[in-house]
Every structure is written in C-alpha cells, then in structure tokens.
Coordinates of C-alpha atoms in Angstrom, one line a residue:
X745 CA 32.0 16.5 42.0
X746 CA 29.5 13.8 41.2
X747 CA 26.6 16.1 42.3
X748 CA 27.8 18.8 39.8
X749 CA 28.1 16.2 37.0
X750 CA 24.5 15.1 37.6
X751 CA 23.3 18.7 37.6
X752 CA 25.1 19.4 34.4
X753 CA 23.6 16.4 32.7
X754 CA 20.1 17.4 33.8
X755 CA 20.6 20.9 32.5
X756 CA 21.8 19.5 29.2
X757 CA 18.7 17.3 29.0
X758 CA 16.4 20.2 29.7
X759 CA 18.1 22.4 27.1
X760 CA 17.8 19.6 24.5
X761 CA 14.1 19.0 25.3
X762 CA 13.3 22.7 25.0
X763 CA 15.2 23.0 21.7
X764 CA 13.3 20.0 20.3
X765 CA 10.0 21.5 21.5
X766 CA 10.7 24.8 19.8
X767 CA 11.8 23.1 16.6
X768 CA 8.6 21.1 16.6
X769 CA 6.4 24.1 17.2
X770 CA 8.1 25.9 14.3
X771 CA 7.4 23.0 11.9
X772 CA 6.7 23.2 9.0
X773 CA 8.1 26.5 7.9
X774 CA 8.8 25.5 4.3
X775 CA 7.3 23.3 1.6
X776 CA 7.0 19.6 2.3
X777 CA 8.0 17.3 -0.6
X778 CA 6.2 14.0 -1.0
X779 CA 7.9 11.5 -3.3
X780 CA 5.8 9.4 -5.5
X781 CA 7.6 6.5 -7.2
X782 CA 5.0 6.1 -9.9
X783 CA 4.3 8.2 -12.9
X784 CA 2.3 11.4 -13.0
X785 CA -1.4 10.6 -13.4
X786 CA -1.2 7.2 -11.7
X787 CA -3.2 6.2 -8.6
X788 CA -0.5 7.1 -6.1
X789 CA 0.2 10.4 -7.8
X790 CA -3.5 11.3 -8.1
X791 CA -4.2 10.6 -4.4
X792 CA -1.0 12.5 -3.2
X793 CA -2.0 15.5 -5.2
X794 CA -5.6 15.4 -3.9
X795 CA -4.3 15.3 -0.4
X796 CA -1.9 18.2 -1.1
X797 CA -4.7 20.4 -2.5
X798 CA -6.8 19.9 0.6
X799 CA -3.9 20.2 3.1
X800 CA -3.2 23.8 2.0
X801 CA -5.9 25.1 4.4
X802 CA -4.2 23.3 7.4
X803 CA -0.6 24.4 6.6
X804 CA 1.0 27.8 7.5
X805 CA 0.6 30.5 4.9
X806 CA 3.0 30.0 2.0
X807 CA 3.7 26.4 2.9
X808 CA 2.6 23.6 0.5
X809 CA 2.7 19.9 0.1
X810 CA 4.6 19.4 -3.2
X811 CA 4.5 16.1 -5.2
X812 CA 7.8 14.9 -6.7
X813 CA 7.7 12.0 -9.1
X814 CA 10.9 9.8 -9.0
X815 CA 10.2 6.9 -11.3
X816 CA 12.2 3.9 -12.6
X817 CA 13.3 0.5 -11.5
X818 CA 9.8 -0.8 -10.8
X819 CA 9.2 1.9 -8.2
X820 CA 12.5 1.0 -6.5
X821 CA 14.3 4.3 -7.4
X822 CA 11.7 6.5 -5.8
X823 CA 11.4 4.2 -2.8
X824 CA 15.1 4.4 -2.1
X825 CA 14.9 8.2 -2.4
X826 CA 12.2 8.2 0.3
X827 CA 14.3 5.9 2.5
X828 CA 17.6 7.9 2.2
X829 CA 16.1 11.4 2.6
X830 CA 16.9 13.5 5.6
X831 CA 14.5 12.6 8.5
X832 CA 13.5 16.2 9.2
X833 CA 9.8 15.9 8.1
X834 CA 10.3 17.9 4.9
X835 CA 10.7 14.9 2.6
X836 CA 8.0 12.2 2.8
X837 CA 6.9 9.3 0.5
X838 CA 3.7 7.8 -0.7
X839 CA 4.7 4.2 -0.4
X840 CA 3.3 1.1 -2.2
X841 CA 3.7 -0.7 1.1
X842 CA 2.9 -4.3 0.3
X843 CA 4.4 -4.3 -3.2
X844 CA 7.8 -2.9 -2.0
X845 CA 7.9 -5.3 0.9
X846 CA 7.4 -8.2 -1.5
X847 CA 10.3 -7.0 -3.6
X848 CA 12.5 -6.5 -0.5
X849 CA 11.8 -10.0 0.7
X850 CA 12.6 -11.6 -2.6
X851 CA 15.7 -9.6 -3.4
X852 CA 17.0 -8.7 0.1
X853 CA 17.6 -5.3 1.6
X854 CA 21.1 -5.0 0.4
X855 CA 19.9 -5.2 -3.2
X856 CA 16.8 -3.1 -3.0
X857 CA 18.4 -0.4 -1.0
X858 CA 15.5 0.2 1.4
X859 CA 13.8 -1.6 4.3
X860 CA 10.1 -1.2 4.4
X861 CA 9.9 -2.2 8.1
X862 CA 12.1 0.7 9.1
X863 CA 10.2 3.6 7.6
X864 CA 8.4 6.0 9.9
X865 CA 4.7 5.4 9.2
X866 CA 2.7 8.6 9.3
X867 CA -0.7 7.6 8.0
X868 CA -2.6 5.2 5.7
X869 CA -3.9 6.7 2.5
X870 CA -5.7 3.6 1.3
X871 CA -6.0 -0.2 1.6
X872 CA -7.9 -1.8 -1.3
X873 CA -8.6 -5.5 -0.7
X874 CA -7.9 -7.9 -3.5
X875 CA -10.5 -10.3 -4.8
X876 CA -10.2 -13.4 -7.1
X877 CA -12.1 -12.5 -10.3
X878 CA -12.9 -14.5 -13.4
X879 CA -14.4 -13.8 -16.8
X880 CA -18.2 -14.1 -17.4
X881 CA -17.8 -17.3 -19.4
X882 CA -15.4 -19.0 -16.9
X883 CA -16.0 -22.6 -15.9
X884 CA -15.0 -21.6 -12.3
X885 CA -17.8 -20.3 -10.1
X886 CA -16.6 -20.9 -6.5
X887 CA -13.4 -21.2 -4.4
X888 CA -14.0 -24.9 -4.3
X889 CA -14.0 -25.1 -8.1
X890 CA -10.6 -23.5 -8.1
X891 CA -9.3 -25.8 -5.4
X892 CA -10.4 -28.9 -7.2
X893 CA -8.8 -27.9 -10.5
X894 CA -5.5 -29.6 -11.4
X895 CA -4.0 -26.3 -12.6
X896 CA -5.3 -22.8 -12.7
X897 CA -3.9 -20.1 -15.0
X898 CA -3.4 -16.8 -13.2
X899 CA -2.6 -13.5 -15.1
X900 CA 0.2 -11.3 -13.9
X901 CA 2.5 -8.5 -15.1
X902 CA 5.6 -10.6 -14.6
X903 CA 7.1 -13.2 -12.3
X904 CA 8.6 -11.7 -9.2
X905 CA 7.0 -8.3 -9.5
X906 CA 3.8 -6.4 -8.6
X907 CA 0.6 -8.5 -8.7
X908 CA 2.6 -11.8 -8.8
X909 CA 3.6 -11.5 -5.2
X910 CA 0.1 -11.4 -3.6
X911 CA -1.1 -13.8 -6.3
X912 CA 1.5 -16.3 -5.2
X913 CA 0.6 -15.9 -1.5
X914 CA -3.1 -16.2 -2.3
X915 CA -2.7 -19.4 -4.3
X916 CA -0.6 -21.0 -1.5
X917 CA -2.9 -19.9 1.3
X918 CA -6.1 -21.1 -0.5
X919 CA -4.6 -24.4 -1.8
X920 CA -5.0 -23.6 -5.5
X921 CA -2.5 -24.9 -8.1
X922 CA -1.1 -22.0 -10.1
X923 CA 0.3 -21.6 -13.6
X924 CA 1.4 -18.1 -14.5
X925 CA 0.5 -16.3 -17.7
X926 CA 2.5 -13.1 -17.7
X927 CA 3.3 -10.0 -19.8
X928 CA 0.3 -7.8 -19.1
X929 CA 0.8 -4.1 -18.4
X930 CA -1.6 -3.7 -15.5
X931 CA -5.3 -3.8 -15.2
X932 CA -6.1 -2.2 -18.5
X933 CA -4.6 -5.2 -20.3
X934 CA -5.1 -7.9 -17.7
X935 CA -8.9 -7.8 -17.3
X936 CA -9.7 -7.8 -21.0
X937 CA -7.2 -10.7 -21.5
X938 CA -9.1 -12.6 -18.8
X939 CA -12.4 -11.9 -20.4
X940 CA -11.2 -13.3 -23.7
X941 CA -10.0 -16.4 -21.8
X942 CA -6.2 -15.9 -22.1
X943 CA -6.1 -17.1 -18.5
X944 CA -8.5 -18.1 -15.7
X945 CA -8.1 -15.9 -12.7
X946 CA -7.0 -12.4 -11.9
X947 CA -6.2 -10.9 -8.5
X948 CA -7.6 -7.4 -8.4
X949 CA -9.3 -4.9 -6.0
X950 CA -13.0 -5.0 -7.0
X951 CA -13.9 -1.8 -5.2
X952 CA -11.5 0.0 -7.5
X953 CA -13.3 2.2 -10.0
X954 CA -11.7 0.5 -13.0
X955 CA -12.9 -2.9 -11.9
X956 CA -16.4 -1.7 -10.9
X957 CA -17.2 -1.0 -14.5
X958 CA -16.5 -4.5 -15.6
X959 CA -18.5 -6.0 -12.7
X960 CA -21.5 -3.7 -13.4
X961 CA -21.4 -4.8 -17.1
X962 CA -21.3 -8.5 -16.0
X963 CA -18.1 -9.1 -17.9
X964 CA -16.3 -10.0 -14.7
X965 CA -17.5 -12.3 -11.8
X966 CA -15.9 -12.1 -8.4
X967 CA -15.4 -15.4 -6.7
X968 CA -13.7 -14.6 -3.3
X969 CA -12.9 -11.4 -1.5
X970 CA -9.6 -11.6 0.4
X971 CA -10.7 -9.6 3.4
X972 CA -12.8 -10.0 6.5
X973 CA -15.7 -7.7 5.2
X974 CA -17.6 -8.1 1.9
X975 CA -16.8 -5.7 -0.9
X976 CA -19.0 -2.6 -1.7
X977 CA -19.3 -3.3 -5.4
X978 CA -20.1 -7.0 -5.1
X979 CA -21.7 -7.6 -1.6
X980 CA -22.7 -11.1 -2.5
X981 CA -19.1 -12.2 -2.8
X982 CA -18.0 -14.4 0.1
X983 CA -14.9 -13.4 2.0
X984 CA -11.8 -15.5 2.9
X985 CA -12.8 -15.3 6.5
X986 CA -16.2 -16.8 5.7
X987 CA -14.4 -19.7 4.1
X988 CA -12.3 -20.2 7.2
X989 CA -9.1 -18.7 5.9
X990 CA -7.3 -16.0 7.8
X991 CA -6.2 -14.1 4.8
X992 CA -6.3 -10.3 4.1
X993 CA -4.5 -9.1 1.1
X994 CA -4.8 -5.6 -0.2
X995 CA -3.0 -2.8 -2.1
X996 CA -1.4 -0.7 0.6
X997 CA -0.8 3.0 0.3
X998 CA 1.0 4.7 3.2
X999 CA 2.5 8.1 3.9
X1000 CA 6.0 7.5 5.3
X1001 CA 9.1 9.4 6.4
X1002 CA 12.7 8.2 6.5
X1003 CA 13.8 6.2 9.5
X1004 CA 14.7 8.3 12.5
X1005 CA 12.0 11.0 12.2
X1006 CA 11.5 12.6 15.7
X1007 CA 8.3 11.7 17.4
X1008 CA 7.0 15.3 17.8
X1009 CA 7.5 16.0 14.1
X1010 CA 5.8 12.7 13.3
X1011 CA 2.8 13.7 15.4
X1012 CA 2.4 17.0 13.6
X1013 CA 2.5 15.3 10.2
X1014 CA 0.1 12.7 11.3
X1015 CA -2.4 15.3 12.4
X1016 CA -2.0 17.2 9.2
X1017 CA -2.7 14.2 7.0
X1018 CA -5.6 13.0 9.1
X1019 CA -7.2 16.5 8.9
X1020 CA -6.7 16.6 5.1
X1021 CA -8.0 13.0 4.5
X1022 CA -11.1 13.5 6.6
X1023 CA -11.9 16.9 5.2
X1024 CA -15.1 17.2 3.1
X1025 CA -13.2 18.6 0.2
X1026 CA -11.0 15.5 0.0
X1027 CA -13.9 13.2 0.5
X1028 CA -15.7 14.9 -2.4
X1029 CA -12.6 14.4 -4.6
X1030 CA -12.6 10.7 -3.8
X1031 CA -16.3 10.4 -4.4
X1032 CA -16.0 11.9 -7.9
X1033 CA -13.1 9.6 -8.7
X1034 CA -15.0 6.6 -7.2
X1035 CA -12.0 5.8 -5.0
X1036 CA -12.5 4.0 -1.6
X1037 CA -12.3 6.2 1.4
X1038 CA -10.1 4.4 3.9
X1039 CA -7.7 6.9 5.7
X1040 CA -6.0 5.8 8.8
X1041 CA -3.5 7.2 11.4
X1042 CA 0.0 6.0 12.1
X1043 CA -1.2 3.0 14.2
X1044 CA -3.4 1.8 11.3
X1045 CA -0.6 2.2 8.8
X1046 CA 1.7 0.2 11.1
X1047 CA -0.9 -2.5 11.6
X1048 CA -1.2 -2.8 7.8
X1049 CA 2.6 -3.3 7.5
X1050 CA 2.5 -5.9 10.3
X1051 CA -0.2 -7.8 8.3
X1052 CA 1.8 -7.7 5.1
X1053 CA 4.9 -9.0 6.9
X1054 CA 2.9 -11.8 8.4
X1055 CA 1.3 -12.8 5.1
X1056 CA 4.3 -12.5 2.9
X1057 CA 7.3 -13.6 5.1
X1058 CA 6.5 -17.2 5.4
X1059 CA 6.6 -17.6 1.6
X1060 CA 9.8 -15.7 1.0
X1061 CA 11.9 -18.8 0.2
X1062 CA 9.2 -20.3 -1.9
X1063 CA 8.8 -17.1 -3.9
X1064 CA 12.6 -17.0 -4.5
X1065 CA 12.6 -20.5 -5.7
X1066 CA 9.8 -19.8 -8.1
X1067 CA 11.7 -17.0 -9.9
X1068 CA 13.1 -17.7 -13.4
X1069 CA 16.6 -19.1 -13.2

C-alpha cells in the first residue's frame, strides 16, 4: 500500500511540473499591464513607456506591454494595486522602491497596505544616486563645512514623505544638524528656492537631466555624492566612500510583480526586460532624454532593495519621532 502511495505522489508531482512548464512556455499570450503609481508624463511613466515600445519586438505577435497609471495617496494607491494583483505575470509594477519602503517603515505595513520586501523583483530600471547640492552663493563648500555648522536648512517637499526620508538618513549618517524647510513641489520648485537662499542644502540626483542644466550653468554646486563612484555630470565631486562613510542613497526604480509569482514566469519576464533595456533603441531613447542608463537583472534589483533596507531601517524610530505630532 505504501509503495502505491509513493508512486501516486510521484506521478502527481510529475504532472504538476509538466503543467507548470507548459504554462510557462505559453507565457505571455495576452497583454502585460505595468502599473505606474505616478502621473502620465512623469519619470516613472516615461521610462515604462520607453521600455514598452522597445519590448514589442521581443513579445509574441499581438502582445504588448501596456502602461496603466493608478495615482493618488502619494503613490500608495498604485503601489497597493501592484501588491494585490494576481501573481500570474500579467500585472506588474514600476516601483519607487526606496520611497515606498520609507513610507512603509514610518507608517507600518498594516497602514500602507503593501510590503516592499515581499514583492517579486524582476529587474532594475534605474538607480540615480543622490548628491548634496548648494546654491552658487552658498557659504558651504565642503562636507566639513556642513558638519561644523550648528544648524543646516534642508529643503524638502514635506516631512515624512518623498525626499525627506533619504534627507533624514543622510543628515544622520553624515553628522549634519538638520532644520527642515518644506512645501516645495519637487525639483522644479526646490532647486530655484535653494538658489535664492530659501534654504541651504538639497538632496538631488545630479546625473538627472534637470539637475545637469543647473550644474552646467554654475547656479548649483555639488558638495558630496552619496555613492561609491563619482557622478558623470560633476566628476570632481567627492563621494561618501572617499570621506570614509559607507552610504549609498539613490532613487530606486524597479520592475516588480506581486508576491508569489512562479519562478519560471519570473525568469521569462526578467529576460524580456533585460533584452528591452539593453536594446540599442531603448539606449537611444535614454540618450535623447539624457537619462542615466543603469539597467539590472533581478539580482541587482534585490541587492538595491537590501541596501535600502539596511540604510533606512536603523532610523525608523527616529523618523517616526520626527513626524509632526
């Protein structure tokens, strides 16, 4: 009797494996939706659509990568939609990895409705390292100048959201006292405000095309690059590593699937995204938009996440305590 039970179990396992293989070989047979939590025309939307255009040549005939914008709640609504989708490979997300992790750590998984650490990571789209930048007339010229100051005014959108989270971590890690000046709607307002001396320091990727214009004009001076390699747009800028600080902070852009995606489907998707992101057509699109080319496979995307968790987690309680009461 025991012999027949074992045989039956083995036959069941073989049948399941064959069915899974057939299903994977048949994937994808319909359009794949990629959710973008930001607005149409924004950075995450633009990159997702660029990848989608290039990926058409690698997908079966009649199958497309379709972008769906689900906005609201400071990107939370779209992120929750990515997280709760069916894990069949037909609904993915272009995730603001570090930003959504920061919100999750501050508010808790129960409140945000997602867990960044449990997504299935398919590929990295981009990782734009932050730098500390100041206006051209700033009295601060070096990291040491900032560290010696009694207080330093940092510009952010708001306390507890977006740029404030890596700004908080950077200030703590670098030993800089921080006063927050908030209320700016992103880079388009933040950098001009810094130039007119509304505040002292701004945390911003300087290899981003928007920032590159200000650096080229001399209106902005980078002080420190929060990475292990010097930036392309300002190669004379020292890195945190050169100052003896193990700190890498960057805007993370990942392609993710909901938790529970089968490994074989993940592999197919990973291959599709890597083909699209290393294709000359996509590289030309990035070059025209002056966007950094930093694609990576699932291991790279997971390593990025691990770095964010390491950098942010030890300041979770301190960030919570800094929130307005």
